[in-house]
Tab-separated table of C-alpha atoms in Angstrom:
chain	number	residue	atom	x	y	z
A	1	MET	CA	-18.188	13.182	15.688
A	2	SER	CA	-21.988	13.151	15.502
A	3	GLU	CA	-23.953	13.135	18.747
A	4	ASN	CA	-25.722	10.063	17.360
A	5	CYS	CA	-22.443	8.206	16.790
A	6	THR	CA	-22.649	4.459	17.435
A	7	HIS	CA	-18.839	4.044	17.214
A	8	ASP	CA	-19.364	1.494	14.446
A	9	CYS	CA	-17.286	2.975	11.597
A	10	SER	CA	-18.253	0.172	9.205
A	11	SER	CA	-21.832	1.474	8.973
A	12	CYS	CA	-20.973	5.179	8.854
A	13	SER	CA	-19.885	7.389	5.952
A	14	GLN	CA	-18.808	10.373	8.054
A	15	ASN	CA	-15.108	11.272	7.833
A	16	CYS	CA	-14.754	12.370	11.443
A	17	SER	CA	-11.649	12.549	13.639
A	18	SER	CA	-12.656	9.454	15.613
A	19	ARG	CA	-12.889	7.227	12.539
A	20	LYS	CA	-10.658	4.176	12.920
A	21	LYS	CA	-7.922	3.937	10.324
A	22	GLU	CA	-8.359	0.900	8.120
A	23	SER	CA	-5.458	-1.530	8.399
A	24	PHE	CA	-4.379	-3.720	5.488
A	25	LEU	CA	-1.900	-5.698	7.600
A	26	LYS	CA	-2.129	-9.458	7.192
A	27	GLU	CA	-1.519	-12.030	9.895
A	28	PRO	CA	1.509	-14.269	9.324
A	29	HIS	CA	1.112	-18.034	9.463
A	30	LYS	CA	-0.310	-19.104	12.810
A	31	ASP	CA	2.875	-21.062	13.614
A	32	SER	CA	5.243	-18.251	12.635
A	33	SER	CA	7.139	-16.160	15.176
A	34	ILE	CA	8.879	-13.066	13.794
A	35	LYS	CA	10.156	-10.242	15.978
A	36	LYS	CA	11.171	-7.732	13.306
A	37	VAL	CA	10.813	-7.379	9.522
A	38	ILE	CA	13.279	-5.357	7.430
A	39	GLY	CA	12.837	-4.585	3.732
A	40	VAL	CA	15.760	-4.163	1.339
A	41	VAL	CA	14.808	-2.068	-1.681
A	42	SER	CA	16.236	-0.287	-4.695
A	43	GLY	CA	14.849	2.145	-7.225
A	44	LYS	CA	16.309	0.153	-10.114
A	45	GLY	CA	17.777	-3.246	-10.844
A	46	GLY	CA	21.412	-4.260	-10.964
A	47	VAL	CA	22.647	-2.270	-7.972
A	48	GLY	CA	23.271	-5.196	-5.606
A	49	LYS	CA	20.068	-5.314	-3.598
A	50	SER	CA	19.999	-9.105	-3.242
A	51	LEU	CA	23.700	-9.122	-2.392
A	52	THR	CA	23.117	-6.520	0.328
A	53	THR	CA	20.223	-8.583	1.699
A	54	ALA	CA	22.417	-11.688	1.804
A	55	LEU	CA	25.297	-9.884	3.518
A	56	LEU	CA	23.111	-8.165	6.128
A	57	ALA	CA	21.394	-11.452	6.934
A	58	SER	CA	24.681	-13.366	7.103
A	59	ILE	CA	26.303	-10.859	9.462
A	60	ALA	CA	23.250	-10.820	11.727
A	61	GLN	CA	23.284	-14.634	11.782
A	62	LYS	CA	26.971	-14.632	12.774
A	63	GLN	CA	26.093	-12.248	15.610
A	64	GLY	CA	23.813	-14.888	17.078
A	65	LYS	CA	20.490	-13.708	15.672
A	66	SER	CA	17.910	-16.099	14.288
A	67	VAL	CA	17.497	-14.845	10.721
A	68	GLY	CA	15.309	-15.494	7.698
A	69	ILE	CA	15.205	-14.176	4.129
A	70	MET	CA	12.032	-13.843	2.082
A	71	ASP	CA	13.011	-13.540	-1.583
A	72	ALA	CA	10.181	-11.358	-2.875
A	73	ASP	CA	11.826	-10.870	-6.265
A	74	ILE	CA	9.592	-13.538	-7.797
A	75	THR	CA	10.686	-13.179	-11.426
A	76	GLY	CA	14.383	-12.702	-10.643
A	77	PRO	CA	15.157	-14.782	-7.536
A	78	SER	CA	18.843	-15.071	-6.667
A	79	ILE	CA	19.009	-15.632	-2.888
A	80	PRO	CA	19.165	-19.479	-2.931
A	81	LYS	CA	21.988	-19.476	-5.498
A	82	MET	CA	24.160	-17.171	-3.374
A	83	PHE	CA	23.745	-19.453	-0.351
A	84	GLY	CA	24.277	-22.677	-2.283
A	85	VAL	CA	20.737	-23.857	-1.580
A	86	SER	CA	19.120	-26.103	-4.199
A	87	GLU	CA	16.799	-28.162	-1.996
A	88	ARG	CA	13.122	-27.918	-2.891
A	89	ALA	CA	10.745	-26.491	-0.287
A	90	THR	CA	8.202	-28.892	1.207
A	91	GLY	CA	4.825	-28.436	2.808
A	92	ASP	CA	1.528	-29.986	3.759
A	93	GLU	CA	-1.983	-28.891	4.646
A	94	ASN	CA	-0.572	-26.932	7.591
A	95	GLY	CA	1.767	-24.727	5.591
A	96	ILE	CA	5.011	-24.381	3.640
A	97	ASN	CA	8.341	-25.084	5.325
A	98	THR	CA	11.378	-22.872	4.858
A	99	VAL	CA	14.660	-24.231	3.493
A	100	LEU	CA	17.845	-23.756	5.513
A	101	SER	CA	21.174	-22.302	4.409
A	102	PRO	CA	24.434	-24.002	5.490
A	103	SER	CA	24.457	-21.883	8.672
A	104	GLY	CA	20.807	-22.621	9.451
A	105	MET	CA	19.289	-19.413	8.088
A	106	GLN	CA	15.663	-19.836	7.028
A	107	MET	CA	14.678	-18.801	3.514
A	108	MET	CA	11.873	-18.919	0.996
A	109	SER	CA	12.174	-18.130	-2.685
A	110	MET	CA	10.328	-18.900	-5.891
A	111	ASN	CA	13.373	-20.892	-7.012
A	112	LEU	CA	12.811	-23.256	-4.073
A	113	LEU	CA	9.378	-24.107	-5.453
A	114	LEU	CA	10.258	-24.677	-9.114
A	115	ASP	CA	11.200	-28.100	-10.472
A	116	ASP	CA	13.816	-26.367	-12.619
A	117	GLU	CA	15.404	-23.211	-11.180
A	118	THR	CA	16.056	-21.912	-14.710
A	119	SER	CA	12.349	-21.940	-15.606
A	120	PRO	CA	11.057	-18.388	-16.154
A	121	VAL	CA	8.174	-17.103	-14.070
A	122	ILE	CA	5.905	-15.415	-16.609
A	123	TRP	CA	3.175	-13.951	-14.421
A	124	ARG	CA	1.256	-10.714	-14.198
A	125	GLY	CA	1.695	-8.337	-11.293
A	126	MET	CA	-1.381	-9.396	-9.338
A	127	VAL	CA	-0.298	-13.045	-9.295
A	128	ILE	CA	3.249	-12.073	-8.285
A	129	SER	CA	1.971	-9.932	-5.411
A	130	GLY	CA	-0.302	-12.770	-4.301
A	131	THR	CA	2.652	-15.158	-4.203
A	132	VAL	CA	4.647	-12.740	-2.042
A	133	MET	CA	1.739	-12.568	0.376
A	134	GLN	CA	1.653	-16.381	0.514
A	135	PHE	CA	5.315	-16.261	1.552
A	136	TRP	CA	4.025	-14.289	4.569
A	137	THR	CA	0.732	-16.035	5.332
A	138	ASP	CA	1.459	-19.645	4.302
A	139	VAL	CA	5.171	-20.091	5.061
A	140	ILE	CA	6.155	-21.103	8.609
A	141	TRP	CA	8.933	-18.828	9.896
A	142	LYS	CA	10.178	-20.293	13.165
A	143	ASP	CA	11.368	-18.092	16.050
A	144	LEU	CA	13.001	-15.345	13.969
A	145	ASP	CA	14.688	-12.294	15.426
A	146	LEU	CA	14.947	-10.757	11.952
A	147	LEU	CA	13.211	-11.432	8.659
A	148	PHE	CA	14.805	-9.657	5.691
A	149	ILE	CA	12.633	-9.169	2.613
A	150	ASP	CA	14.574	-8.896	-0.642
A	151	MET	CA	12.214	-6.864	-2.810
A	152	PRO	CA	12.151	-6.464	-6.583
A	153	PRO	CA	13.430	-3.129	-7.903
A	154	GLY	CA	11.151	-0.156	-8.339
A	155	THR	CA	8.024	1.132	-6.623
A	156	GLY	CA	5.396	-1.126	-8.159
A	157	ASP	CA	2.983	-3.849	-7.072
A	158	VAL	CA	5.215	-5.905	-4.788
A	159	PRO	CA	6.716	-3.049	-2.703
A	160	LEU	CA	3.232	-1.549	-2.353
A	161	THR	CA	1.768	-4.902	-1.268
A	162	VAL	CA	4.586	-5.536	1.206
A	163	PHE	CA	4.464	-2.032	2.713
A	164	GLN	CA	0.690	-2.233	3.169
A	165	SER	CA	0.340	-5.847	4.283
A	166	ILE	CA	3.450	-6.730	6.311
A	167	PRO	CA	4.541	-4.857	9.473
A	168	ILE	CA	7.843	-3.476	8.177
A	169	ALA	CA	10.021	-1.963	10.919
A	170	GLY	CA	12.134	-0.144	8.337
A	171	ILE	CA	13.912	-0.405	4.998
A	172	VAL	CA	17.464	-0.292	3.708
A	173	ILE	CA	17.920	1.351	0.290
A	174	VAL	CA	20.658	0.149	-2.064
A	175	THR	CA	22.238	2.364	-4.706
A	176	THR	CA	25.388	2.938	-6.771
A	177	PRO	CA	27.370	6.165	-7.296
A	178	GLN	CA	25.988	7.237	-10.709
A	179	ASP	CA	23.973	10.468	-10.965
A	180	LEU	CA	21.061	8.624	-12.613
A	181	VAL	CA	20.695	6.370	-9.580
A	182	LYS	CA	20.261	9.382	-7.266
A	183	MET	CA	16.926	10.059	-8.943
A	184	VAL	CA	15.618	6.531	-8.421
A	185	VAL	CA	16.847	6.541	-4.812
A	186	GLU	CA	14.727	9.636	-4.272
A	187	LYS	CA	11.722	7.748	-5.604
A	188	ALA	CA	12.309	4.919	-3.124
A	189	VAL	CA	12.752	7.373	-0.239
A	190	ASN	CA	9.602	9.259	-1.172
A	191	MET	CA	7.571	6.058	-1.453
A	192	ALA	CA	8.743	4.978	1.989
A	193	ARG	CA	7.702	8.321	3.441
A	194	ILE	CA	4.293	8.199	1.781
A	195	MET	CA	3.802	4.704	3.229
A	196	ASN	CA	5.142	5.801	6.640
A	197	ILE	CA	8.040	3.324	6.549
A	198	PRO	CA	11.311	4.439	8.236
A	199	VAL	CA	14.461	4.472	6.097
A	200	LEU	CA	17.153	2.905	8.298
A	201	GLY	CA	20.152	3.206	6.033
A	202	LEU	CA	21.608	3.666	2.578
A	203	VAL	CA	24.052	1.189	1.039
A	204	GLU	CA	26.146	2.480	-1.849
A	205	ASN	CA	27.340	-0.631	-3.644
A	206	MET	CA	30.295	-0.658	-6.068
A	207	SER	CA	31.387	2.546	-4.388
A	208	TYR	CA	35.102	2.132	-5.059
A	209	LEU	CA	37.850	-0.264	-6.070
A	210	THR	CA	40.924	-0.757	-3.920
A	211	CYS	CA	44.149	-0.898	-5.920
A	212	PRO	CA	45.853	-4.228	-5.130
A	213	ASP	CA	49.319	-2.640	-5.418
A	214	CYS	CA	49.107	0.673	-3.547
A	215	GLY	CA	45.822	0.338	-1.606
A	216	LYS	CA	44.393	3.554	-3.075
A	217	LYS	CA	40.605	3.761	-3.380
A	218	ILE	CA	39.562	4.343	-6.992
A	219	GLU	CA	36.010	5.653	-7.599
A	220	VAL	CA	35.349	3.742	-10.812
A	221	PHE	CA	31.804	5.067	-11.310
A	222	GLY	CA	32.501	8.614	-10.167
A	223	ALA	CA	32.452	10.392	-6.846
A	224	SER	CA	30.271	8.931	-4.108
A	225	LYS	CA	26.758	10.392	-3.743
A	226	ALA	CA	25.886	8.450	-0.583
A	227	LYS	CA	26.674	11.098	2.028
A	228	ALA	CA	24.955	13.869	0.073
A	229	ILE	CA	21.787	11.798	-0.399
A	230	ALA	CA	21.781	10.713	3.245
A	231	ALA	CA	22.180	14.323	4.416
A	232	GLU	CA	19.460	15.583	2.097
A	233	TYR	CA	16.898	13.052	3.301
A	234	GLY	CA	18.010	12.618	6.890
A	235	ILE	CA	18.935	8.955	6.414
A	236	PRO	CA	20.665	7.935	9.649
A	237	SER	CA	23.309	5.544	8.379
A	238	ILE	CA	25.247	4.803	5.207
A	239	ALA	CA	27.586	2.056	4.057
A	240	GLN	CA	29.942	2.018	1.096
A	241	MET	CA	30.626	-1.421	-0.362
A	242	PRO	CA	33.635	-1.894	-2.654
A	243	LEU	CA	33.949	-3.614	-5.984
A	244	ASP	CA	35.468	-6.847	-4.719
A	245	ALA	CA	36.024	-9.920	-6.875
A	246	ARG	CA	35.778	-12.115	-3.772
A	247	ILE	CA	32.104	-11.181	-3.397
A	248	SER	CA	31.114	-12.360	-6.865
A	249	THR	CA	33.255	-15.483	-6.560
A	250	LEU	CA	31.689	-16.482	-3.245
A	251	ALA	CA	28.168	-15.671	-4.476
A	252	ASP	CA	28.661	-17.670	-7.681
A	253	ASN	CA	29.848	-20.637	-5.626
A	254	GLY	CA	27.015	-20.458	-3.087
A	255	ARG	CA	29.285	-19.344	-0.260
A	256	ILE	CA	28.207	-15.760	0.356
A	257	GLU	CA	28.047	-16.495	4.090
A	258	ASP	CA	31.851	-16.750	4.077
A	259	TYR	CA	32.335	-13.083	3.118
A	260	GLU	CA	33.520	-10.839	5.937
A	261	THR	CA	32.914	-7.075	6.012
A	262	GLU	CA	32.624	-4.344	8.615
A	263	ALA	CA	31.057	-1.868	6.184
A	264	LEU	CA	27.475	-2.720	7.129
A	265	GLY	CA	27.928	-2.456	10.902
A	266	ASP	CA	26.274	0.962	11.346
A	267	ILE	CA	23.242	-0.088	9.326
A	268	LEU	CA	22.887	-3.274	11.363
A	269	THR	CA	22.897	-1.081	14.470
A	270	GLN	CA	20.051	0.972	12.998
A	271	ILE	CA	18.182	-2.254	12.233
A	272	GLU	CA	18.703	-3.428	15.805
A	273	ASN	CA	17.379	-0.109	17.150
A	274	ALA	CA	14.337	-0.017	14.862
A	275	GLN	CA	11.032	-0.411	16.638
A	276	ALA	CA	9.245	-3.576	15.587
A	277	LYS	CA	5.668	-3.199	14.360
A	278	SER	CA	2.912	-5.512	15.514
A	279	VAL	CA	0.115	-6.940	13.421
A	280	GLU	CA	-3.122	-5.307	14.539
C-alpha cells in the first residue's frame, strides 16, 4: 500500500494487498426474505437435475421449512409440470409474485410467464442470463428458509451469472453412473471451486433398479461411480437414487410432492449445515 493511499480503490490502479475485492452480488427484491440459497447443477442434460431439485425441495417442505424453487433452466423449464402448477404468474409495478405448489411451495419459472407452456424460448445467452437475474431481483420471495435454484446443464452463461450474482451457500451436483458422466461431473466440481462455491453433495440418479421379484439391486448402467468421485474430490455426502417408475408417473401427473424417499437425507443435512452467504 502506498504511503499516499487515500483508501479509495475506485480511483487507484495499484494492485495492493489492501485493495477491496469487487463484488458482483446483486440485491434481491426489496420485499424478499431468503435465508439460504442452494444451487442444483449438472455437467450435462438428462441426468435428473430438475427431479432432484423437486425432491429436495419437497422433502425440506415436509420437514417444516419454507421453501422456494427458482427454475433457472429458461429454455427447458420442467419444475411447474412436476408440481402440477399451470397458473400464470402475476405482478405489478412493485414486482413479480411467485406461484404456489399444492403444498404452498413458492416457485418461479419461465413456463409460468408464457401464455402457452409449449411455446419455445428462442433467446441468446445474454437475454437468458438477464431473465434469471430478474427472477432474483424482481420476483418477491416471501420468508424463505431455503431457495433451490434448478440450473441448466453445463458451465455456461447461467451458472456463471448465478455463481457471481447470487449468494449461493452451496451446490448439489447430479450425475448418473456412466463413465462419460464422470468427466462432466469433474467440470462442474472444478467450476464450483474456481468460483469458491462449496459442493454439498453428489446425487447419482438412475443408480440401480430393484428387482420386483427378489429385491436384488441391478446396476443397469454399470457400477456406481458416486463413492469414487466423492472420495476423489472430498464431496461430503452422496445419494443414490433408483430407477423407479413411480417417480416418472408422479412427475408426469404433477404429483412429485407425493414421492417418499430417504435417499436424500444426508444431503439435506449438509444443506442445513451450510453457512448462508449475505449480500454485501
